[in-house]
Amino acid sequence: MVLSPKLINLLLIAIGLIFVVLSVRPTISMRKANPTGQWLLLLTLLICFIAGYSVQILFLLANQQPLSSNETMLNTILFLGGLFVFAMVHFTRQSLAKLQHAKAQAKYDAAHDSLTKLPNRYHLSDYLQQLLTKAERQPERDFSLLLLDFKNFKQININLNHDIGDQLLIALAQRLSQQPYHDCSARLGGDKFAVIVPFCDHDKLDKYANTLSQRLSQSLCIQGLDFSLSCAMGIACYPSSADTAEILIRHADVALYQAKRSGKRYTLYSPDFHTQQLANFNQYAKLVQALAANQFEVYYHPLLYSHDQSLYGVEALIRWRLPNGKLLTSDDIIPFAEQTSLMSDISRWVLEQALCDYHGWYQQGYRFQLQINLSVRDLEDASFYPFLTAQLRRYPIPAQQLVLEITESAPITDLATLQQQLNHLHQLGVKISIDDFGTGYSSLTLLAQIPFDQIKIDQAFITDKTARYHPLIQTIRFIGHQYQVPVIAEGIESQEDAENMRIMGCDILQGYWFARPMAAASLEGWIKRHALLQQSYVR
Ligand code: C2E
Ligand code: MG
Ligand code: MG
């Protein structure tokens, strides 16, 4: 079938018209999405085009004359014009859609953490602001902000790898967002997370915080390694703790710091925390500087067998040499460091330094035990074992020569990790000592829960000049011997103390009566002098 020129012209204009008509809807939707004057202008032009094309069609239908080449050209231009308008409108719509998607993505990225996809600090502040505005209108709408910080996370990142750290954070974030009854969960950076819950009631908060802590500490398997991370929480309530978003976050942070310090699962904000915190922060800042400036030293305090006063070992004790030469004891270091992640850095520094010193003595032929103090916090950190084994490779000494003294100056919050680490260390041959036994948080049940090779009786029992602690000392000695481990009496300040402790059955003695803690450089001389004295004592 051959089409007549008129029919071809009619088809050209009709198709052009269809293109123009098809451009109307996308233009309307673009105008809705972005209601500016230019879209209205385009719509008006499109309507004019539609009218123009329609008139041209009617004109063609009515015209009986053969078409001139100019008219055919005009109709072809009208067809192409329709196609052009259609293409332009569609391309513009696609570009705008991409632009809007990119804008939405940028907005999402600005409000979310890229690793865990949880809302970030900005989003949390915004959300808190919205809650505050609502609560101003409806005063019964109280809520609480919980800040969480995972213990020893930094060590995992340092000692394992960041990839494991990232995967752990993702898994923890998932757990956090699946937790029921919460309004919003967010990651504030590092291993710090936040949760908002729609209540302030202390009983409810207690239940919530305990359940959340249990859920988060359930074991996680990443790259074949099992992790069980415990967290500390700080809670601030609206309106009792603060009335602006910024202060609420700050006060939850203050409460979190207190929870970490005290080893509690969570702490509710109290205004009393501020004064105490300021003093601690100052000391903390000084300790960070001291560690960086290498101002710490390790002193060594001898331990002697009670039966012949021969050398059993030395205990490494940290000291702080100020630039003016003054020497500070661990009282100015440990209580502050123990409340922060700095404790782990300090313990590792002492361990490394003491192993280095001891390796030198061992190579010279000296054989005695090296006792190093560790905090429970150090051993609740799963990366401690790899650190220690690496140090033992660096300073090769038999693991049996090393005794790790665990002081329960902080409560055990993660018994499972502690047990796991101590069992690994024990299998390696390292000895474990329970320091300051009888006071602090230590309980008798601990003896059945962890492996140990020594008990050190708390020196408060020995330095007390009355005999009221003697039954306790004898009981601890009895317990130690039931477990077939030596019992150490520390704080021996007189010959009488030494004699009493020997009679009461303590196997090893330590105290100022025999020697004061001394610098590494003085130890060799002391050992030699003591050996001579001891020979005369035995004779
Ligand atoms: P500790 O492990 O029970 O160490 C014994 C403390 O008693 C030492 O104090 C020692 O100097 C002191 N002492 C020993 N004999 C006597 C005595 O006859 N009379 C008196 N009055 N005191 C005696 P220091 O060095 O101030 O250490 C105190 C505590 O700080 C230690 O108690 C230990 O728990 C902790 N500590 C010390 N160095 C470190 C360390 O490197 N890491 C950790 N985690 N803790 C440490
Ligand atoms: Mg000790
Ligand atoms: Mg002690």
Coordinates of C-alpha atoms and ligand atoms in Angstrom, one line a residue:
M1 CA 0.0 0.0 0.0
V2 CA 1.3 3.4 -1.0
L3 CA 0.6 6.2 1.4
S4 CA -0.5 9.5 0.0
P5 CA 1.6 12.6 0.7
K6 CA -1.3 14.1 2.6
L7 CA -1.6 11.0 4.8
I8 CA 2.2 11.1 5.5
N9 CA 1.9 14.7 6.5
L10 CA -1.1 14.0 8.8
L11 CA 0.8 11.1 10.4
L12 CA 3.9 13.3 11.0
I13 CA 1.9 16.0 12.8
A14 CA -0.2 13.4 14.7
I15 CA 2.9 11.6 16.0
G16 CA 4.5 15.0 16.8
L17 CA 1.3 15.8 18.7
I18 CA 1.4 12.5 20.6
F19 CA 5.0 13.3 21.6
V20 CA 4.0 16.7 22.9
V21 CA 1.0 15.3 24.8
L22 CA 3.2 12.6 26.3
S23 CA 5.5 15.4 27.6
V24 CA 2.7 16.9 29.7
R25 CA 2.5 14.4 32.5
P26 CA 6.2 14.3 33.3
T27 CA 6.2 18.1 33.2
I28 CA 3.4 18.2 35.7
S29 CA 5.2 15.8 38.0
M30 CA 8.4 17.8 37.7
R31 CA 6.4 20.9 38.6
K32 CA 5.0 19.1 41.7
A33 CA 8.4 18.0 42.8
N34 CA 9.9 21.4 42.2
P35 CA 7.1 24.1 42.1
T36 CA 8.9 26.9 40.3
G37 CA 7.7 29.3 37.6
Q38 CA 9.7 27.7 34.8
W39 CA 7.7 24.5 34.8
L40 CA 4.5 26.5 34.5
L41 CA 5.9 28.3 31.5
L42 CA 6.9 25.0 29.9
L43 CA 3.4 23.6 30.6
T44 CA 1.8 26.7 29.0
L45 CA 4.1 26.3 26.0
L46 CA 3.2 22.6 25.7
I47 CA -0.5 23.5 25.7
C48 CA 0.1 26.1 23.0
F49 CA 2.0 23.4 21.0
I50 CA -0.9 21.0 21.4
A51 CA -3.3 23.7 20.2
G52 CA -1.0 24.6 17.3
Y53 CA -0.6 20.9 16.3
S54 CA -4.3 20.3 16.5
V55 CA -5.1 23.4 14.3
Q56 CA -2.5 22.2 11.8
I57 CA -4.2 18.7 11.7
L58 CA -7.6 20.3 11.2
F59 CA -6.2 22.6 8.5
L60 CA -4.7 19.6 6.7
L61 CA -7.9 17.7 6.9
A62 CA -9.9 20.6 5.5
N63 CA -7.3 21.4 2.8
Q64 CA -8.1 19.7 -0.6
Q65 CA -5.2 21.3 -2.4
P66 CA -2.1 19.2 -3.1
L67 CA 0.6 20.0 -0.5
S68 CA 3.6 22.2 -1.4
S69 CA 7.1 21.1 -0.5
N70 CA 7.3 24.0 2.0
E71 CA 4.2 22.6 3.8
T72 CA 5.7 19.1 3.9
M73 CA 8.9 20.6 5.3
L74 CA 6.9 22.5 8.0
N75 CA 5.0 19.3 9.0
T76 CA 8.3 17.4 9.2
I77 CA 9.7 20.2 11.5
L78 CA 6.6 19.9 13.6
F79 CA 7.1 16.1 13.9
L80 CA 10.8 16.6 14.9
G81 CA 9.8 19.4 17.3
G82 CA 7.4 17.1 19.1
L83 CA 10.1 14.4 19.3
F84 CA 12.6 17.0 20.6
V85 CA 10.2 18.3 23.3
F86 CA 9.4 14.7 24.4
A87 CA 13.1 13.7 24.5
M88 CA 14.1 16.9 26.4
V89 CA 11.3 16.5 29.0
H90 CA 12.2 12.9 29.6
F91 CA 16.0 13.5 29.8
T92 CA 15.4 16.4 32.2
R93 CA 13.1 14.2 34.3
Q94 CA 15.7 11.5 34.5
S95 CA 18.5 13.9 35.4
L96 CA 16.3 15.5 38.1
A97 CA 15.4 12.1 39.5
K98 CA 19.2 11.2 39.7
L99 CA 19.9 14.6 41.3
Q100 CA 17.1 14.1 43.8
H101 CA 18.4 10.6 44.6
A102 CA 21.9 12.0 45.1
K103 CA 20.5 14.7 47.3
A104 CA 18.6 12.2 49.4
Q105 CA 21.7 10.0 49.6
A106 CA 23.8 12.9 50.7
K107 CA 21.2 13.8 53.4
Y108 CA 21.1 10.1 54.5
D109 CA 24.9 10.0 54.6
A110 CA 25.1 13.2 56.7
A111 CA 22.7 11.7 59.2
H112 CA 24.0 8.1 59.4
D113 CA 27.1 6.3 60.3
S114 CA 28.7 4.8 57.1
L115 CA 29.9 1.6 58.8
T116 CA 26.9 0.5 60.9
K117 CA 24.2 2.5 59.0
L118 CA 22.9 3.6 62.4
P119 CA 21.9 7.2 62.8
N120 CA 24.9 9.3 63.8
R121 CA 25.5 12.1 66.4
Y122 CA 23.9 14.8 64.3
H123 CA 20.8 12.7 63.7
L124 CA 20.6 11.9 67.4
S125 CA 20.8 15.6 68.3
D126 CA 18.1 16.3 65.8
Y127 CA 15.9 13.5 67.1
L128 CA 16.4 14.7 70.7
Q129 CA 15.5 18.2 69.6
Q130 CA 12.2 16.9 68.1
L131 CA 11.5 14.9 71.3
L132 CA 12.2 18.0 73.4
T133 CA 9.8 20.1 71.3
K134 CA 7.1 17.4 71.7
A135 CA 7.7 17.1 75.4
E136 CA 7.4 20.8 75.9
R137 CA 3.8 20.5 74.5
Q138 CA 3.1 17.3 76.4
P139 CA 5.0 17.3 79.7
E140 CA 4.2 13.7 80.5
R141 CA 6.4 12.6 77.5
D142 CA 9.6 12.0 79.5
F143 CA 12.5 9.9 78.0
S144 CA 16.0 8.8 78.8
L145 CA 19.2 8.8 76.8
L146 CA 21.6 5.9 77.3
L147 CA 25.2 6.2 76.2
L148 CA 27.2 2.9 75.8
D149 CA 30.8 2.3 75.5
F150 CA 32.3 -1.2 74.9
K151 CA 35.2 -2.2 77.1
N152 CA 38.6 -3.0 75.7
F153 CA 37.5 -2.3 72.1
K154 CA 40.5 -0.3 71.4
Q155 CA 42.7 -3.2 72.2
I156 CA 40.9 -5.4 69.7
N157 CA 41.5 -2.9 67.0
I158 CA 45.2 -2.5 68.0
N159 CA 46.0 -6.1 68.6
L160 CA 43.8 -8.0 66.1
N161 CA 42.8 -6.0 63.1
H162 CA 40.5 -3.2 62.2
D163 CA 38.5 -5.5 59.9
I164 CA 37.5 -7.6 62.9
G165 CA 36.8 -4.4 64.9
D166 CA 34.5 -3.2 62.0
Q167 CA 32.6 -6.4 61.8
L168 CA 32.1 -6.5 65.6
L169 CA 30.7 -2.9 65.5
I170 CA 28.3 -3.9 62.7
A171 CA 27.1 -6.9 64.7
L172 CA 26.7 -4.9 67.9
A173 CA 24.8 -2.2 66.0
Q174 CA 22.4 -4.8 64.7
R175 CA 21.8 -6.1 68.2
L176 CA 21.3 -2.6 69.4
S177 CA 18.7 -1.7 66.8
Q178 CA 16.8 -4.9 67.4
Q179 CA 16.4 -4.2 71.1
P180 CA 12.7 -3.7 71.9
Y181 CA 11.1 -0.6 73.4
H182 CA 13.6 1.9 72.1
D183 CA 12.9 5.0 70.2
C184 CA 16.2 5.5 68.4
S185 CA 19.7 4.0 68.5
A186 CA 22.8 5.7 67.1
R187 CA 26.5 5.4 66.8
L188 CA 28.4 8.4 68.1
G189 CA 31.8 7.3 66.9
G190 CA 34.3 4.6 67.8
D191 CA 32.7 2.1 70.1
K192 CA 30.3 4.6 71.6
F193 CA 26.6 4.1 70.9
A194 CA 23.4 5.8 72.1
V195 CA 19.8 4.6 72.7
I196 CA 16.8 6.6 73.5
V197 CA 14.0 5.0 75.5
P198 CA 10.5 6.5 76.1
F199 CA 10.6 6.3 79.9
C200 CA 12.5 7.7 83.0
D201 CA 11.2 5.3 85.6
H202 CA 14.2 4.0 87.5
D203 CA 13.0 0.5 87.9
K204 CA 12.2 0.3 84.2
L205 CA 15.6 1.7 83.4
D206 CA 17.3 -0.8 85.6
K207 CA 15.5 -3.7 83.9
Y208 CA 16.2 -2.2 80.5
A209 CA 19.9 -1.5 81.1
N210 CA 20.5 -5.0 82.5
T211 CA 18.7 -6.8 79.6
L212 CA 20.5 -4.6 77.0
S213 CA 23.8 -5.3 78.6
Q214 CA 23.2 -9.1 78.7
R215 CA 22.1 -9.1 75.0
L216 CA 25.1 -7.1 73.9
S217 CA 27.5 -9.3 75.8
Q218 CA 26.3 -12.5 74.2
S219 CA 29.1 -14.2 72.3
L220 CA 29.8 -13.1 68.7
C221 CA 31.9 -15.1 66.3
I222 CA 33.9 -13.0 63.9
Q223 CA 36.5 -14.7 61.5
G224 CA 36.5 -17.8 63.6
L225 CA 37.2 -15.9 66.9
D226 CA 34.6 -15.7 69.7
F227 CA 34.1 -12.3 71.3
S228 CA 32.0 -11.5 74.3
L229 CA 32.1 -7.7 74.8
S230 CA 30.7 -6.1 77.9
C231 CA 29.7 -2.4 77.9
A232 CA 29.3 0.4 80.4
M233 CA 26.3 2.7 80.2
G234 CA 25.6 6.2 81.3
I235 CA 22.0 7.3 81.6
A236 CA 20.5 10.9 81.6
C237 CA 16.8 11.5 81.9
Y238 CA 14.6 14.2 80.5
P239 CA 13.6 16.4 82.3
S240 CA 15.3 15.5 85.6
S241 CA 18.9 15.4 84.2
A242 CA 18.9 18.1 81.6
D243 CA 16.5 20.1 79.5
T244 CA 18.4 20.6 76.2
A245 CA 19.7 18.0 73.7
E246 CA 23.3 19.1 74.1
I247 CA 23.3 19.0 77.9
L248 CA 21.5 15.7 77.9
I249 CA 24.2 14.1 75.8
R250 CA 26.9 15.7 78.0
H251 CA 25.3 14.5 81.2
A252 CA 24.8 10.9 79.8
D253 CA 28.5 11.1 79.0
V254 CA 29.4 12.1 82.5
A255 CA 27.3 9.2 83.9
L256 CA 29.1 6.9 81.4
Y257 CA 32.5 8.0 82.7
Q258 CA 31.3 7.2 86.2
A259 CA 30.0 3.8 85.2
K260 CA 33.4 3.0 83.6
R261 CA 35.3 4.2 86.7
S262 CA 33.2 2.2 89.1
G263 CA 33.0 -0.9 86.9
K264 CA 29.2 -0.8 87.2
R265 CA 27.0 -1.8 84.3
Y266 CA 25.3 1.5 84.3
T267 CA 25.1 4.8 86.2
L268 CA 22.3 7.3 86.3
Y269 CA 23.5 10.9 86.0
S270 CA 23.9 12.9 89.3
P271 CA 25.1 16.5 89.5
D272 CA 27.7 15.4 92.1
F273 CA 29.7 13.7 89.4
H274 CA 31.1 16.9 88.0
T275 CA 33.5 18.0 90.7
Q276 CA 35.0 14.6 91.1
Q277 CA 35.3 14.2 87.3
L278 CA 37.2 17.4 86.9
A279 CA 39.9 16.3 89.3
N280 CA 40.1 12.9 87.7
F281 CA 40.3 14.3 84.2
N282 CA 43.3 16.5 85.3
Q283 CA 45.1 13.5 86.7
Y284 CA 44.3 11.5 83.6
A285 CA 45.7 14.1 81.3
K286 CA 48.9 14.2 83.3
L287 CA 49.2 10.4 83.2
V288 CA 48.8 10.4 79.4
Q289 CA 51.6 12.9 79.2
A290 CA 53.7 11.0 81.6
L291 CA 53.4 7.8 79.5
A292 CA 54.2 9.7 76.3
A293 CA 57.2 11.4 78.0
N294 CA 58.5 8.1 79.4
Q295 CA 58.3 9.3 83.0
F296 CA 57.3 5.9 84.4
E297 CA 59.8 3.6 86.0
V298 CA 59.6 0.0 87.3
Y299 CA 60.8 -0.6 90.8
Y300 CA 61.4 -4.1 92.2
H301 CA 60.3 -5.4 95.6
P302 CA 61.9 -8.7 96.8
L303 CA 59.9 -11.6 98.1
L304 CA 61.7 -14.1 100.4
Y305 CA 61.0 -17.6 101.6
S306 CA 60.0 -17.5 105.2
H307 CA 62.0 -20.6 106.3
D308 CA 65.4 -19.4 105.2
Q309 CA 64.9 -15.9 103.8
S310 CA 66.4 -16.8 100.5
L311 CA 65.1 -14.9 97.5
Y312 CA 61.9 -16.2 95.9
G313 CA 61.2 -13.4 93.5
V314 CA 60.6 -9.7 92.9
E315 CA 57.4 -7.8 92.4
A316 CA 57.4 -5.1 89.7
L317 CA 55.8 -1.9 91.0
I318 CA 55.2 1.2 88.9
R319 CA 56.7 4.6 89.9
W320 CA 56.4 8.0 88.3
R321 CA 59.5 10.2 88.1
L322 CA 58.4 13.8 87.8
P323 CA 60.7 16.2 85.8
N324 CA 61.7 17.8 89.2
G325 CA 63.1 14.4 90.2
K326 CA 60.3 13.6 92.7
L327 CA 59.2 10.0 92.7
L328 CA 55.5 9.3 93.0
T329 CA 54.1 5.8 93.9
S330 CA 51.4 3.8 92.3
D331 CA 48.8 5.6 94.4
D332 CA 49.1 8.5 92.1
I333 CA 48.8 6.3 89.0
I334 CA 46.8 3.2 89.4
P335 CA 43.5 4.4 91.0
F336 CA 43.1 7.0 88.2
A337 CA 44.3 4.9 85.3
E338 CA 42.1 2.0 86.4
Q339 CA 39.1 4.0 85.6
T340 CA 40.1 4.5 82.0
S341 CA 41.5 2.6 79.1
L342 CA 44.9 4.0 80.0
M343 CA 45.2 1.2 82.5
S344 CA 45.7 -1.3 79.8
D345 CA 48.5 0.9 78.2
I346 CA 50.2 1.3 81.5
S347 CA 50.0 -2.4 82.4
R348 CA 51.5 -3.3 79.1
W349 CA 54.2 -0.7 79.5
V350 CA 55.2 -2.2 82.9
L351 CA 55.0 -5.7 81.6
E352 CA 57.3 -4.9 78.7
Q353 CA 59.8 -3.0 80.8
A354 CA 59.9 -5.6 83.5
L355 CA 60.3 -8.5 81.0
C356 CA 63.2 -6.5 79.4
D357 CA 64.9 -6.0 82.8
Y358 CA 64.3 -9.6 83.9
H359 CA 65.6 -11.0 80.6
G360 CA 68.9 -9.2 81.3
W361 CA 69.1 -10.8 84.8
Y362 CA 68.0 -14.2 83.5
Q363 CA 70.8 -14.1 80.9
Q364 CA 73.3 -13.3 83.7
G365 CA 72.2 -16.5 85.5
Y366 CA 69.8 -15.1 88.1
R367 CA 66.9 -17.4 88.8
F368 CA 63.9 -15.9 90.7
Q369 CA 60.3 -15.3 90.0
L370 CA 59.1 -12.1 88.4
Q371 CA 55.8 -10.9 89.8
I372 CA 53.8 -8.4 87.8
N373 CA 50.6 -6.7 88.9
L374 CA 47.6 -6.6 86.5
S375 CA 44.2 -5.2 86.9
V376 CA 41.1 -7.4 86.3
R377 CA 40.4 -5.0 83.5
D378 CA 43.6 -6.1 81.7
L379 CA 42.6 -9.7 81.8
E380 CA 39.0 -9.1 80.7
D381 CA 40.5 -7.8 77.5
A382 CA 40.7 -10.7 75.0
S383 CA 43.8 -9.3 73.3
F384 CA 46.0 -9.5 76.5
Y385 CA 47.0 -13.1 75.8
P386 CA 48.4 -12.5 72.3
F387 CA 50.2 -9.4 73.7
L388 CA 51.9 -11.4 76.4
T389 CA 52.9 -14.3 74.2
A390 CA 54.4 -11.8 71.7
Q391 CA 56.4 -10.2 74.6
L392 CA 57.6 -13.6 75.7
R393 CA 58.9 -14.3 72.2
R394 CA 60.7 -10.9 72.3
Y395 CA 62.2 -11.5 75.8
P396 CA 62.6 -15.3 75.8
I397 CA 62.3 -16.5 79.4
P398 CA 60.5 -19.6 80.7
A399 CA 56.8 -18.7 81.2
Q400 CA 57.0 -20.5 84.6
Q401 CA 59.3 -17.6 85.9
L402 CA 56.5 -15.1 85.4
V403 CA 53.7 -14.6 88.0
L404 CA 50.8 -12.4 87.2
E405 CA 49.3 -10.8 90.3
I406 CA 45.6 -10.1 90.0
T407 CA 44.2 -7.4 92.2
E408 CA 40.5 -7.2 92.4
S409 CA 40.5 -3.5 93.0
A410 CA 37.8 -3.3 90.4
P411 CA 34.9 -5.8 90.3
I412 CA 34.9 -8.5 87.7
T413 CA 32.4 -7.6 85.0
D414 CA 33.3 -10.2 82.5
L415 CA 34.1 -13.5 84.3
A416 CA 33.9 -15.6 81.1
T417 CA 36.7 -13.7 79.3
L418 CA 38.7 -13.5 82.6
Q419 CA 38.5 -17.3 83.0
Q420 CA 39.3 -17.9 79.4
Q421 CA 42.4 -15.7 79.5
L422 CA 43.6 -17.1 82.8
N423 CA 43.2 -20.6 81.6
H424 CA 45.2 -19.9 78.4
L425 CA 48.0 -18.2 80.5
H426 CA 48.0 -21.1 82.9
Q427 CA 48.3 -23.6 80.1
L428 CA 51.3 -21.6 78.8
G429 CA 53.0 -22.1 82.2
V430 CA 52.5 -18.5 83.5
K431 CA 51.6 -18.5 87.3
I432 CA 48.7 -16.6 88.7
S433 CA 48.6 -15.0 92.0
I434 CA 45.6 -13.6 93.8
D435 CA 46.8 -10.3 95.3
D436 CA 45.4 -8.5 98.3
F437 CA 43.3 -11.6 99.2
G438 CA 40.7 -11.0 101.9
T439 CA 39.7 -7.5 101.0
G440 CA 38.4 -5.6 97.9
Y441 CA 36.0 -7.4 95.8
S442 CA 37.6 -10.8 96.2
S443 CA 35.3 -13.6 97.4
L444 CA 36.0 -17.1 98.3
T445 CA 34.1 -18.4 95.2
L446 CA 36.7 -16.8 93.0
L447 CA 39.1 -19.5 94.2
A448 CA 36.9 -22.2 92.6
Q449 CA 36.5 -20.2 89.4
I450 CA 40.0 -19.3 88.3
P451 CA 43.3 -21.1 88.2
F452 CA 45.8 -19.8 90.7
D453 CA 49.3 -20.7 92.0
Q454 CA 49.7 -18.3 94.9
I455 CA 47.6 -16.3 97.4
K456 CA 48.9 -13.0 98.7
I457 CA 47.2 -12.0 102.0
D458 CA 46.2 -8.3 102.0
Q459 CA 48.8 -6.4 103.9
A460 CA 46.2 -4.6 106.0
F461 CA 45.9 -7.9 107.9
I462 CA 49.6 -7.9 108.6
T463 CA 50.4 -4.2 109.2
D464 CA 47.6 -4.1 111.9
K465 CA 49.5 -4.3 115.1
T466 CA 46.8 -6.1 117.1
A467 CA 46.3 -9.9 116.8
R468 CA 42.7 -9.6 115.6
Y469 CA 43.6 -10.6 112.1
H470 CA 45.6 -13.6 113.1
P471 CA 42.7 -16.1 112.9
L472 CA 42.0 -14.7 109.4
I473 CA 45.6 -15.0 108.3
Q474 CA 45.7 -18.6 109.5
T475 CA 42.4 -19.4 107.7
I476 CA 43.8 -18.0 104.4
R477 CA 47.0 -19.9 104.9
F478 CA 44.9 -23.1 105.5
I479 CA 42.8 -22.4 102.4
G480 CA 46.0 -21.8 100.3
H481 CA 47.5 -25.1 101.5
Q482 CA 44.3 -26.9 100.8
Y483 CA 44.7 -25.8 97.2
Q484 CA 48.4 -26.7 97.5
V485 CA 49.6 -23.2 96.7
P486 CA 52.1 -21.0 98.7
V487 CA 50.7 -18.2 100.8
I488 CA 52.5 -14.9 100.8
A489 CA 52.4 -12.3 103.6
E490 CA 53.2 -8.8 102.4
G491 CA 53.6 -5.7 104.5
I492 CA 56.2 -7.2 106.8
E493 CA 57.6 -4.2 108.6
S494 CA 59.4 -5.7 111.6
Q495 CA 61.2 -8.9 112.6
E496 CA 58.2 -9.6 114.8
D497 CA 55.9 -9.5 111.8
A498 CA 58.2 -11.9 109.9
E499 CA 58.4 -14.3 112.8
N500 CA 54.6 -14.2 113.4
M501 CA 53.9 -14.9 109.7
R502 CA 56.4 -17.7 109.6
I503 CA 54.9 -19.3 112.7
M504 CA 51.4 -18.9 111.2
G505 CA 52.6 -20.9 108.2
C506 CA 53.0 -18.2 105.5
D507 CA 55.5 -19.5 102.9
I508 CA 56.8 -16.3 101.5
L509 CA 57.3 -12.9 103.0
Q510 CA 57.6 -9.4 101.5
G511 CA 57.9 -6.0 103.2
Y512 CA 59.9 -3.0 104.1
W513 CA 61.6 -5.0 106.9
F514 CA 63.6 -6.8 104.2
A515 CA 63.9 -4.1 101.6
R516 CA 62.1 -1.2 100.1
P517 CA 61.1 -1.4 96.4
M518 CA 64.2 -0.4 94.4
A519 CA 65.2 0.7 90.9
A520 CA 66.3 -2.0 88.5
A521 CA 69.9 -0.8 88.7
S522 CA 70.0 -1.4 92.5
L523 CA 68.5 -4.9 92.5
E524 CA 71.6 -6.8 91.5
G525 CA 73.7 -5.2 94.3
W526 CA 70.9 -5.9 96.8
I527 CA 70.6 -9.6 95.8
K528 CA 74.3 -10.0 96.3
R529 CA 74.3 -8.3 99.7
H530 CA 71.2 -10.2 100.7
A531 CA 72.8 -13.6 99.8
L532 CA 75.7 -12.9 102.1
L533 CA 73.3 -11.8 104.9
Q534 CA 71.1 -14.8 104.3
Q535 CA 74.0 -17.2 104.7
S536 CA 74.7 -15.7 108.1
Y537 CA 71.0 -15.9 109.0
V538 CA 70.8 -19.6 108.0
R539 CA 74.0 -20.3 110.0
Ligands
C2E1 P1 50.4 -4.5 95.8 O1 50.6 -5.3 94.6 O2 49.7 -5.2 96.9 O3 51.9 -4.1 96.2 C1 52.3 -3.9 97.5 C2 52.3 -2.5 97.8 O4 52.6 -2.4 99.2 C3 53.4 -1.7 97.2 O5 53.0 -0.3 97.1 C4 54.6 -1.8 98.1 O6 55.5 -0.7 98.0 C5 53.8 -1.7 99.4 N1 54.5 -2.4 100.5 C6 55.3 -3.5 100.4 N2 55.8 -3.8 101.6 C7 55.3 -2.9 102.5 C8 55.5 -2.7 103.9 O7 56.1 -3.4 104.6 N3 54.8 -1.7 104.4 C9 54.0 -0.8 103.7 N4 53.4 0.2 104.3 N5 53.8 -1.0 102.4 C10 54.5 -2.0 101.8 P2 52.8 0.5 95.8 O8 54.0 0.2 95.0 O9 52.4 1.8 96.2 O10 51.7 -0.3 95.1 C11 50.4 -0.2 95.6 C12 49.5 -1.0 94.7 O11 49.4 -0.5 93.4 C13 50.0 -2.4 94.5 O12 49.6 -3.2 95.6 C14 49.3 -2.8 93.3 O13 48.0 -3.3 93.5 C15 49.3 -1.5 92.5 N6 50.3 -1.5 91.5 C16 51.6 -1.1 91.7 N7 52.3 -1.2 90.5 C17 51.3 -1.6 89.6 C18 51.4 -1.9 88.2 O14 52.4 -1.9 87.5 N8 50.2 -2.4 87.6 C19 49.1 -2.5 88.3 N9 48.0 -2.9 87.7 N10 49.0 -2.2 89.6 C20 50.1 -1.8 90.3
MG2 MG 50.9 -6.9 94.0
MG3 MG 49.1 -6.7 97.5

